[in-house]
Structure formats: C-alpha cells, structure tokens
XYZ file of C-alpha atoms in Angstrom:
446
model
C -8.048 20.440 47.622
C -8.545 18.940 44.152
C -5.477 17.423 42.545
C -4.129 19.410 39.623
C -4.559 17.654 36.305
C -1.569 16.954 34.084
C -2.270 18.156 30.542
C -0.369 16.917 27.502
C -0.600 18.469 24.034
C -1.023 16.501 20.813
C 2.394 17.779 19.729
C 4.006 16.329 22.851
C 2.039 13.090 22.435
C 3.285 12.665 18.871
C 6.921 12.656 20.036
C 6.439 9.441 21.984
C 6.076 7.077 19.050
C 8.938 4.587 19.381
C 9.221 1.080 20.874
C 11.135 2.374 23.917
C 8.914 5.409 24.372
C 5.306 4.796 23.334
C 2.284 6.866 24.337
C -1.303 6.758 23.055
C -4.482 8.652 23.831
C -7.959 7.189 24.344
C -10.964 9.461 24.851
C -8.813 12.383 25.908
C -6.664 10.438 28.361
C -2.996 9.749 27.666
C -1.426 6.379 28.462
C 2.211 5.291 28.537
C 2.089 1.761 27.106
C 5.823 1.334 26.543
C 6.102 -1.652 28.868
C 2.827 -3.133 27.615
C 4.068 -3.420 24.043
C 5.588 -6.884 24.456
C 2.500 -8.231 26.264
C -0.217 -6.748 24.055
C -2.483 -9.662 22.961
C -2.875 -8.146 19.503
C 0.882 -7.976 18.963
C 3.153 -4.965 18.747
C 2.197 -3.834 15.222
C -1.082 -2.058 16.172
C 0.560 -0.044 18.955
C 3.631 0.805 16.896
C 1.568 1.850 13.860
C -0.696 4.128 15.911
C 1.869 5.358 18.447
C 1.753 9.015 19.433
C -1.888 9.458 18.402
C -5.418 9.374 19.759
C -6.508 5.790 19.078
C -10.043 5.843 20.490
C -11.795 4.599 17.349
C -9.343 1.719 16.870
C -9.577 0.838 20.564
C -13.371 0.595 20.639
C -13.308 -1.378 17.390
C -11.013 -4.118 18.698
C -11.631 -4.214 22.458
C -14.671 -5.253 24.517
C -15.915 -3.134 27.394
C -13.953 -5.255 29.872
C -10.667 -3.907 28.462
C -11.266 -0.373 29.759
C -10.493 -1.301 33.365
C -6.938 -2.271 32.414
C -6.088 1.225 31.146
C -5.808 2.967 34.518
C -2.388 1.446 35.264
C -0.945 3.234 32.210
C -2.609 6.645 32.734
C -0.230 9.650 32.799
C -2.394 12.674 31.946
C -5.095 14.324 29.858
C -4.882 15.378 26.214
C -5.158 19.155 26.240
C -6.400 19.748 22.676
C -8.572 16.656 22.375
C -11.272 16.929 19.703
C -13.625 14.434 18.080
C -14.767 14.615 14.447
C -18.432 14.276 13.569
C -17.704 10.991 11.778
C -16.039 9.558 14.875
C -18.912 10.699 17.086
C -21.411 8.846 14.902
C -19.161 5.793 14.656
C -18.708 5.534 18.421
C -22.448 5.991 18.852
C -23.056 2.999 16.595
C -20.549 0.880 18.532
C -22.324 1.838 21.765
C -25.755 1.004 20.348
C -24.622 -2.383 19.057
C -23.042 -3.103 22.438
C -26.192 -2.207 24.353
C -28.194 -4.440 21.999
C -25.892 -7.346 22.842
C -24.872 -7.917 19.228
C -21.221 -8.500 20.130
C -22.223 -11.348 22.469
C -24.956 -12.971 20.348
C -23.002 -15.329 18.110
C -25.899 -17.325 16.647
C -25.685 -20.971 15.605
C -23.349 -20.594 12.645
C -20.394 -22.096 14.541
C -22.341 -25.360 15.064
C -23.213 -25.467 11.370
C -19.597 -24.763 10.386
C -18.149 -27.431 12.678
C -20.671 -30.009 11.439
C -19.925 -29.145 7.811
C -16.159 -29.469 8.401
C -16.529 -32.872 10.076
C -18.857 -34.034 7.292
C -16.576 -32.816 4.494
C -13.534 -34.437 6.085
C -15.325 -37.749 6.634
C -16.606 -37.916 3.052
C -13.160 -37.001 1.732
C -11.398 -39.744 3.703
C -14.049 -42.365 2.867
C -13.993 -41.456 -0.813
C -10.253 -41.992 -1.017
C -10.114 -45.155 1.110
C -13.260 -46.853 -0.216
C -13.208 -46.033 -3.935
C -10.790 -46.566 -6.811
C -12.566 -44.119 -9.120
C -10.517 -41.198 -10.466
C -13.563 -38.928 -10.448
C -14.433 -39.797 -6.862
C -10.894 -38.818 -5.888
C -11.225 -35.637 -7.942
C -14.469 -34.822 -6.116
C -12.815 -35.518 -2.747
C -9.995 -33.100 -3.591
C -12.576 -30.382 -4.323
C -14.347 -31.140 -1.039
C -11.047 -30.794 0.803
C -10.584 -27.362 -0.770
C -14.049 -26.348 0.480
C -13.172 -27.729 3.916
C -10.047 -25.542 4.026
C -12.169 -22.515 3.126
C -14.632 -23.176 5.968
C -11.764 -23.773 8.399
C -10.278 -20.466 7.276
C -13.514 -18.654 8.092
C -13.655 -20.184 11.585
C -9.997 -19.345 12.186
C -10.650 -15.798 11.033
C -13.668 -15.336 13.282
C -12.059 -16.932 16.335
C -9.132 -14.554 15.953
C -11.447 -11.555 16.186
C -13.807 -12.691 18.920
C -14.558 -15.696 21.093
C -16.536 -18.250 19.103
C -16.381 -20.946 21.784
C -17.634 -21.000 25.377
C -14.283 -20.107 26.966
C -10.975 -18.476 25.922
C -9.209 -21.829 26.339
C -11.640 -23.610 24.006
C -11.373 -20.697 21.581
C -7.584 -21.133 21.500
C -7.970 -24.868 20.885
C -10.473 -24.194 18.077
C -7.970 -21.842 16.438
C -5.168 -24.399 16.445
C -7.419 -27.271 15.336
C -9.068 -25.390 12.435
C -5.899 -23.504 11.525
C -2.842 -25.621 12.158
C -4.292 -29.151 12.269
C -6.826 -28.928 9.430
C -5.289 -26.356 7.067
C -1.559 -26.459 7.856
C -1.452 -22.716 8.441
C -0.184 -21.147 11.670
C -2.949 -19.287 13.484
C -0.222 -17.218 15.149
C 1.070 -16.104 11.741
C -2.449 -15.261 10.625
C -3.211 -13.139 13.715
C 0.130 -11.352 13.424
C -0.419 -10.285 9.800
C -4.190 -9.878 9.915
C -4.228 -7.475 12.853
C -1.656 -5.313 11.072
C -3.849 -5.423 7.958
C -6.881 -4.177 9.874
C -4.964 -1.322 11.479
C -3.260 -0.137 8.279
C -5.753 -1.305 5.672
C -4.452 -0.670 2.137
C -1.303 1.185 3.174
C 1.224 0.051 0.597
C 4.113 0.022 3.065
C 2.296 -0.913 6.303
C -0.376 -3.431 5.204
C 1.191 -6.894 4.646
C -1.834 -7.989 2.598
C -0.746 -5.692 -0.252
C 2.925 -6.652 -0.205
C 3.226 -9.393 -2.809
C 6.324 -8.368 -4.751
C 7.557 -9.885 -7.054
C 4.290 -11.535 -8.121
C 1.593 -8.885 -7.675
C 1.333 -5.103 -7.320
C -1.878 -3.086 -7.079
C -0.240 0.295 -7.667
C 2.706 1.673 -9.631
C 3.804 3.414 -6.424
C 5.244 0.058 -5.348
C 7.645 0.292 -8.298
C 9.664 2.758 -6.211
C 10.910 -0.216 -4.168
C 9.136 0.796 -0.977
C 10.278 -0.537 2.371
C 7.797 -2.800 4.106
C 7.357 -1.401 7.605
C 5.731 -4.661 8.629
C 8.421 -7.082 7.463
C 11.253 -4.572 7.856
C 12.705 -5.139 4.411
C 12.818 -3.438 1.029
C 10.294 -4.601 -1.564
C 12.722 -4.543 -4.467
C 11.207 -3.886 -7.870
C 13.867 -5.551 -10.002
C 13.874 -7.071 -13.491
C 12.198 -10.284 -12.309
C 9.439 -8.327 -10.558
C 8.939 -6.166 -13.657
C 8.482 -9.219 -15.815
C 6.090 -11.026 -13.464
C 3.984 -7.963 -12.710
C 3.773 -7.095 -16.409
C 1.583 -10.175 -16.829
C -0.121 -10.225 -13.434
C -3.619 -9.714 -14.850
C -3.112 -13.060 -16.631
C -1.245 -14.835 -13.828
C -3.521 -13.679 -10.970
C -5.795 -16.727 -10.873
C -2.987 -19.279 -11.369
C -1.043 -17.602 -8.547
C -4.110 -17.726 -6.303
C -4.523 -21.422 -7.118
C -1.145 -22.199 -5.529
C -1.041 -19.368 -2.977
C -1.426 -21.918 -0.189
C 2.218 -22.911 -0.715
C 3.272 -19.451 0.448
C 1.069 -19.742 3.553
C 2.695 -23.061 4.422
C 6.136 -21.492 4.072
C 5.231 -18.360 6.049
C 3.846 -20.504 8.875
C 7.079 -22.436 9.303
C 9.226 -19.306 8.924
C 7.409 -17.653 11.821
C 7.215 -20.688 14.090
C 10.907 -21.476 13.600
C 12.001 -17.856 14.047
C 13.117 -16.137 17.254
C 10.068 -13.862 17.259
C 8.072 -14.110 20.537
C 4.970 -16.227 19.974
C 2.353 -17.789 22.217
C 1.611 -21.520 21.909
C 4.618 -22.135 19.656
C 4.893 -25.818 20.596
C 1.154 -26.409 20.221
C 1.214 -24.768 16.818
C 4.185 -26.815 15.630
C 2.414 -29.947 16.856
C -0.688 -28.844 14.938
C 1.321 -28.459 11.724
C 2.803 -31.920 12.284
C -0.719 -33.346 12.612
C -1.724 -31.678 9.346
C 1.212 -32.982 7.352
C 0.710 -36.484 8.747
C -2.936 -36.848 7.701
C -2.558 -34.928 4.430
C 0.478 -37.009 3.420
C -1.400 -40.178 4.374
C -4.353 -39.253 2.139
C -2.050 -38.500 -0.784
C -0.119 -41.731 -0.261
C -3.418 -43.664 -0.275
C -4.076 -42.699 -3.892
C -3.179 -45.392 -6.479
C -0.627 -43.529 -8.615
C 1.414 -40.348 -8.902
C -0.902 -38.877 -11.520
C -3.831 -38.928 -9.111
C -1.649 -37.684 -6.272
C -0.583 -34.629 -8.265
C -4.176 -34.091 -9.360
C -5.389 -34.297 -5.748
C -2.910 -31.671 -4.546
C -3.559 -29.278 -7.434
C -7.362 -29.529 -7.221
C -7.493 -29.113 -3.432
C -5.150 -26.114 -3.680
C -7.082 -24.581 -6.579
C -10.484 -24.847 -4.878
C -9.147 -23.344 -1.652
C -7.595 -20.652 -3.865
C -11.113 -19.246 -4.277
C -10.751 -17.966 -0.718
C -7.514 -16.170 -1.629
C -9.366 -14.546 -4.509
C -12.126 -13.473 -2.112
C -9.598 -11.755 0.140
C -8.101 -9.892 -2.813
C -11.472 -8.758 -4.190
C -12.219 -6.991 -0.914
C -9.202 -4.663 -1.162
C -7.123 -4.793 -4.358
C -9.234 -2.300 -6.320
C -9.983 -0.017 -3.363
C -8.175 3.174 -2.352
C -4.479 2.760 -1.434
C -2.015 5.138 0.191
C 1.577 5.321 1.428
C 2.547 5.906 5.044
C 1.362 4.919 8.517
C -2.339 4.838 9.418
C -3.753 7.912 11.105
C -6.118 7.240 13.965
C -8.079 10.462 13.433
C -9.578 9.159 10.170
C -10.223 5.558 11.231
C -13.742 5.346 9.806
C -12.718 6.979 6.541
C -9.718 4.689 5.970
C -11.749 1.524 6.624
C -14.529 2.501 4.198
C -12.185 3.739 1.472
C -9.972 0.656 1.666
C -12.699 -2.022 1.625
C -15.233 -3.352 -0.878
C -18.390 -5.372 -0.163
C -19.534 -8.284 -2.320
C -23.298 -8.195 -2.892
C -24.890 -11.636 -2.702
C -28.005 -13.474 -1.569
C -28.309 -14.757 1.992
C -27.940 -18.366 0.847
C -24.410 -17.545 -0.327
C -23.270 -16.284 3.096
C -21.699 -19.689 3.836
C -19.577 -19.377 0.689
C -18.182 -15.966 1.631
C -17.973 -16.630 5.368
C -19.254 -13.169 6.248
C -16.344 -11.478 4.477
C -18.650 -10.254 1.727
C -19.514 -7.494 4.219
C -15.930 -6.308 4.308
C -16.709 -2.665 5.088
C -18.869 -3.665 8.045
C -16.301 -6.212 9.204
C -13.480 -3.674 9.159
C -15.527 -1.147 11.108
C -16.787 -3.718 13.638
C -14.239 -6.584 13.636
C -15.593 -8.034 16.906
C -19.102 -8.389 15.525
C -20.134 -12.007 14.777
C -20.675 -12.628 11.078
C -24.368 -13.446 11.577
C -25.064 -9.748 12.325
C -23.117 -8.137 9.476
C -26.021 -8.189 7.034
C -28.292 -6.741 9.714
C -26.060 -3.715 10.418
C -25.256 -3.017 6.776
C -28.036 -0.378 6.367
C -26.675 1.584 9.349
C -23.201 1.683 7.803
C -24.595 2.747 4.429
C -26.558 5.540 6.076
C -23.512 6.783 7.972
C -21.358 6.747 4.842
C -24.014 8.676 2.941
C -24.348 11.226 5.748
C -20.629 12.004 5.712
C -20.163 11.691 1.940
C -17.902 8.651 2.222
C -17.669 5.790 -0.297
C -19.604 2.596 0.298
C -18.790 0.213 -2.532
C -20.858 -2.950 -2.900
C -20.650 -4.925 -6.146
C -21.389 -8.433 -7.349
C -18.768 -11.172 -7.186
C -18.380 -10.983 -10.968
C -18.016 -7.210 -10.963
C -15.486 -7.373 -8.102
C -13.382 -9.762 -10.190
C -13.547 -7.354 -13.128
C -12.477 -4.420 -10.939
C -9.564 -6.413 -9.523
C -8.327 -7.545 -12.928
C -8.692 -3.980 -14.209
C -6.540 -2.716 -11.330
C -3.913 -5.382 -11.907
C -3.903 -4.723 -15.656
C -3.386 -0.981 -15.146
C -0.381 -1.650 -12.915
C 0.900 -4.301 -15.332
C 0.880 -1.885 -18.258
C 2.682 0.711 -16.155
C 5.273 -1.900 -15.201
C 5.910 -2.668 -18.852
C 6.300 1.012 -19.643
C 8.572 1.426 -16.635
C 10.811 -1.435 -17.775
C 10.794 -0.704 -21.517
C 9.866 2.926 -22.076
C 8.340 3.441 -25.490
C 8.485 6.779 -27.365
C 5.366 8.855 -26.841
C 4.262 12.210 -28.221
C 7.058 12.247 -30.811
C 5.842 15.587 -32.226
C 6.124 17.237 -28.779
C 9.618 15.786 -28.324
C 10.702 17.052 -31.746
C 9.411 20.563 -31.121
C 11.191 20.732 -27.779
C 14.523 19.371 -29.054
C 17.327 21.977 -28.937
C 20.587 22.033 -30.935
C-alpha cells in the first residue's frame, strides 16, 4: 500500500520563518532546515531572509547539482498549492540548459591571466619602490598597487561564488591570499555581506550594500531611520547624516577614494567579534601578513610626503572598484522589506544595471559589467557572461522586464543623478522651505 503523502499549505509554510523554526520549499517539497541554519555554507542570512517561502529559484542560482542529494534529510512534506510562474519556468530552463552545456564547469584561462597579472604588478611595485628614488616612479607604483587590489578583489569575488581552483582547499587558500594577504580585507566578511546582497538585492533594510548612513543614501525612504535587518541596528538619520547626505553628489567620489578604510575596519570588527566564522585564525594571520608588507613598503619611501601620497593614490585607484560596485545598483529600483522568492528573476533584473563596454575592457570590470547576468547566474564563470547576455535580454523582453545596459559614463551620470535627488530631499527634510505660498494663503483659516 502506497504511503500517504503529507501536504503542507503555503500559509502553514509561511508561519515557520524564525531561527528556531525555519522551513523552506524547493520544487514543491518542504524542508525543515532549522538545525541546518548554523552550518549553512552561505551563512544564515539567505535562509533567514527567505524563510517560510518557496526558494527554488534562489536555490538553483546558488547551488550546483550535487547539492540536491543533501536535501532528503530535511524533507517533511509536499507543498499543496505549489505553482510556478512563467518567468520562473523560463529561468529554470535557462539554468538547466547552461548546466547541460557545461558552462558552470568551464572556467576558461582567465584565472591564470589574473594570477600572472597580480604577481607582475606586485613585483614591479616592490622593485619600483626599492630600486628608485624618483617621486614619479613611486607615484606610478602606488597606482599599480591600486590596480592590483582591484584584480585581487575580482578573484576574491569569483572564488566566493564558485571554485576557481582545482580543489575546494586550494580555492579557500586563494580566497585568503587574494583577500586577506594582498588586500587586507577579510574574505569571510565579504562572503557574509555579499551573499546577503545577492539574496536581497536593493532592499533598503535587508541589503547591506545600500546601508551607508551617514555618508550616502540612494532614497529618501532611508530618512525614516529604517532598521537594518542585516546588522540589527537602526540607521539613524540625524543632523550629521542630513548634512553629509545633502552634499553626497559632491562627496561621492572622495568617499569612494577612501572607502577602503571602512573595509579594513569592518574586517577587524568581524574577525574580532563573537560571530561564528570559519578560518578565523587563518584570516587574522592573512591580515597580519598584509599589514606587514604594506607597512614595509610605506616605510621604504624616503619621506612622509611620499608616504602619504603613496597611501592616498593606492586607495584612490582601488576606489574605482568601489565606484563600479555602486554603478551597478545605486540608480536601480529599490524597495523596503524582505526579498520574496516568488519574484526572484524580477528582483534581480530590476535591481541591477549592466555596463556596456568592449571585450578588451573586461579585465577592467572583472566581469561585473554584466551585473544582471551575474545576479541571475552567480555560479557562472565570468568568461561566459558576455556569451549568455543575449539569452537574458530575450527573456527580459519576453516577460516585459527591464534590462538596463549603459556606458560607464552614463552609469556615472545616473548614479550622481540619484544621489543628487536624495541630497536635495535631505536638505528639504532638514530645512523645509516655504512652497506654494498662494495655496497656503488660500487655505489659511482664522
């Protein structure tokens, strides 16, 4: 006699959305992942943000086929009213086609090129400082170091999404070397925040990449002092924030030029906190390695003027990468609240912007110029993003969804325009000026 199936409604599923009681649904099957929360390789944020929902689209986006076999241990029943939208059907079909074509496994030779370029840039930088007394050579070396940090950032980003090396162990070593040792930024901190960003892209209270109070705000909605669900604290819009944001369209590039300071601080705050973290000791050792060689290079310069110049120039050049990250999202659609798994494709396309460029500029953008494609297929190696772009465009057109692709210059203009709009609203919010005086006079009583 066949065993009777246990059916669970979407209403019942939605009730189990807390850390101590967490259910999800994947392809019509319901799983109790409460005890898996602390062991989830992607951290707890993705499961908490999507708890009590069908998460099929997010699951296929972030997990290889080998992950499916691990689900059976959490299975508790079937989703009774399970439905799939036409957009999701087409999206899952694309994922399946790319998988059958082997695109997720074919990583190309870009990693060899990137590693060689990093070694070359570092060698030239060290030799230039140790073997020359010229100010301009030192200036050039500082710029090269900024470019090196950008390339390391791209490798760290890619290795966090998929395996760029031959084994998971080597991949982990590559992350710590390119992240902690070469750039001074914790790869654990990056994975923690970046995964949350992908899941809740452009949610003002769930996406940490939009939470830059008191320096930057992309929407006047933030002026309501929203609570960051990621950091668990209130983003207070006080007098200092009003003042800084009122001029953010002027301060944006200077802030980006020194944004690395914040990444240094965030790395140490996480690694020295009580939050559970893999490879904590290795990461701290990596940061120690960074500060040893970077301090040594600075100390090798002949005077304090050149030392300050070296730091500022290396920070400013690497700040281009911070600008790139902002261009991909700051002027896109934003919303308030948790992400909803039933509109995964729509949220990723609405919240991301592509940067149109020639193929020879791919090294400069590190694949992130195809931000829409990357958000839809985060496991896909960067060498395939240009190839799949037409398929994404076609799918967006079919379902009447936005697909924004603009030049680097135009993306900067859009970002500054967004920041300026919020800045003007901040000024008005802080110092309301009389408007429509005639209307006010007509409607005055007494």
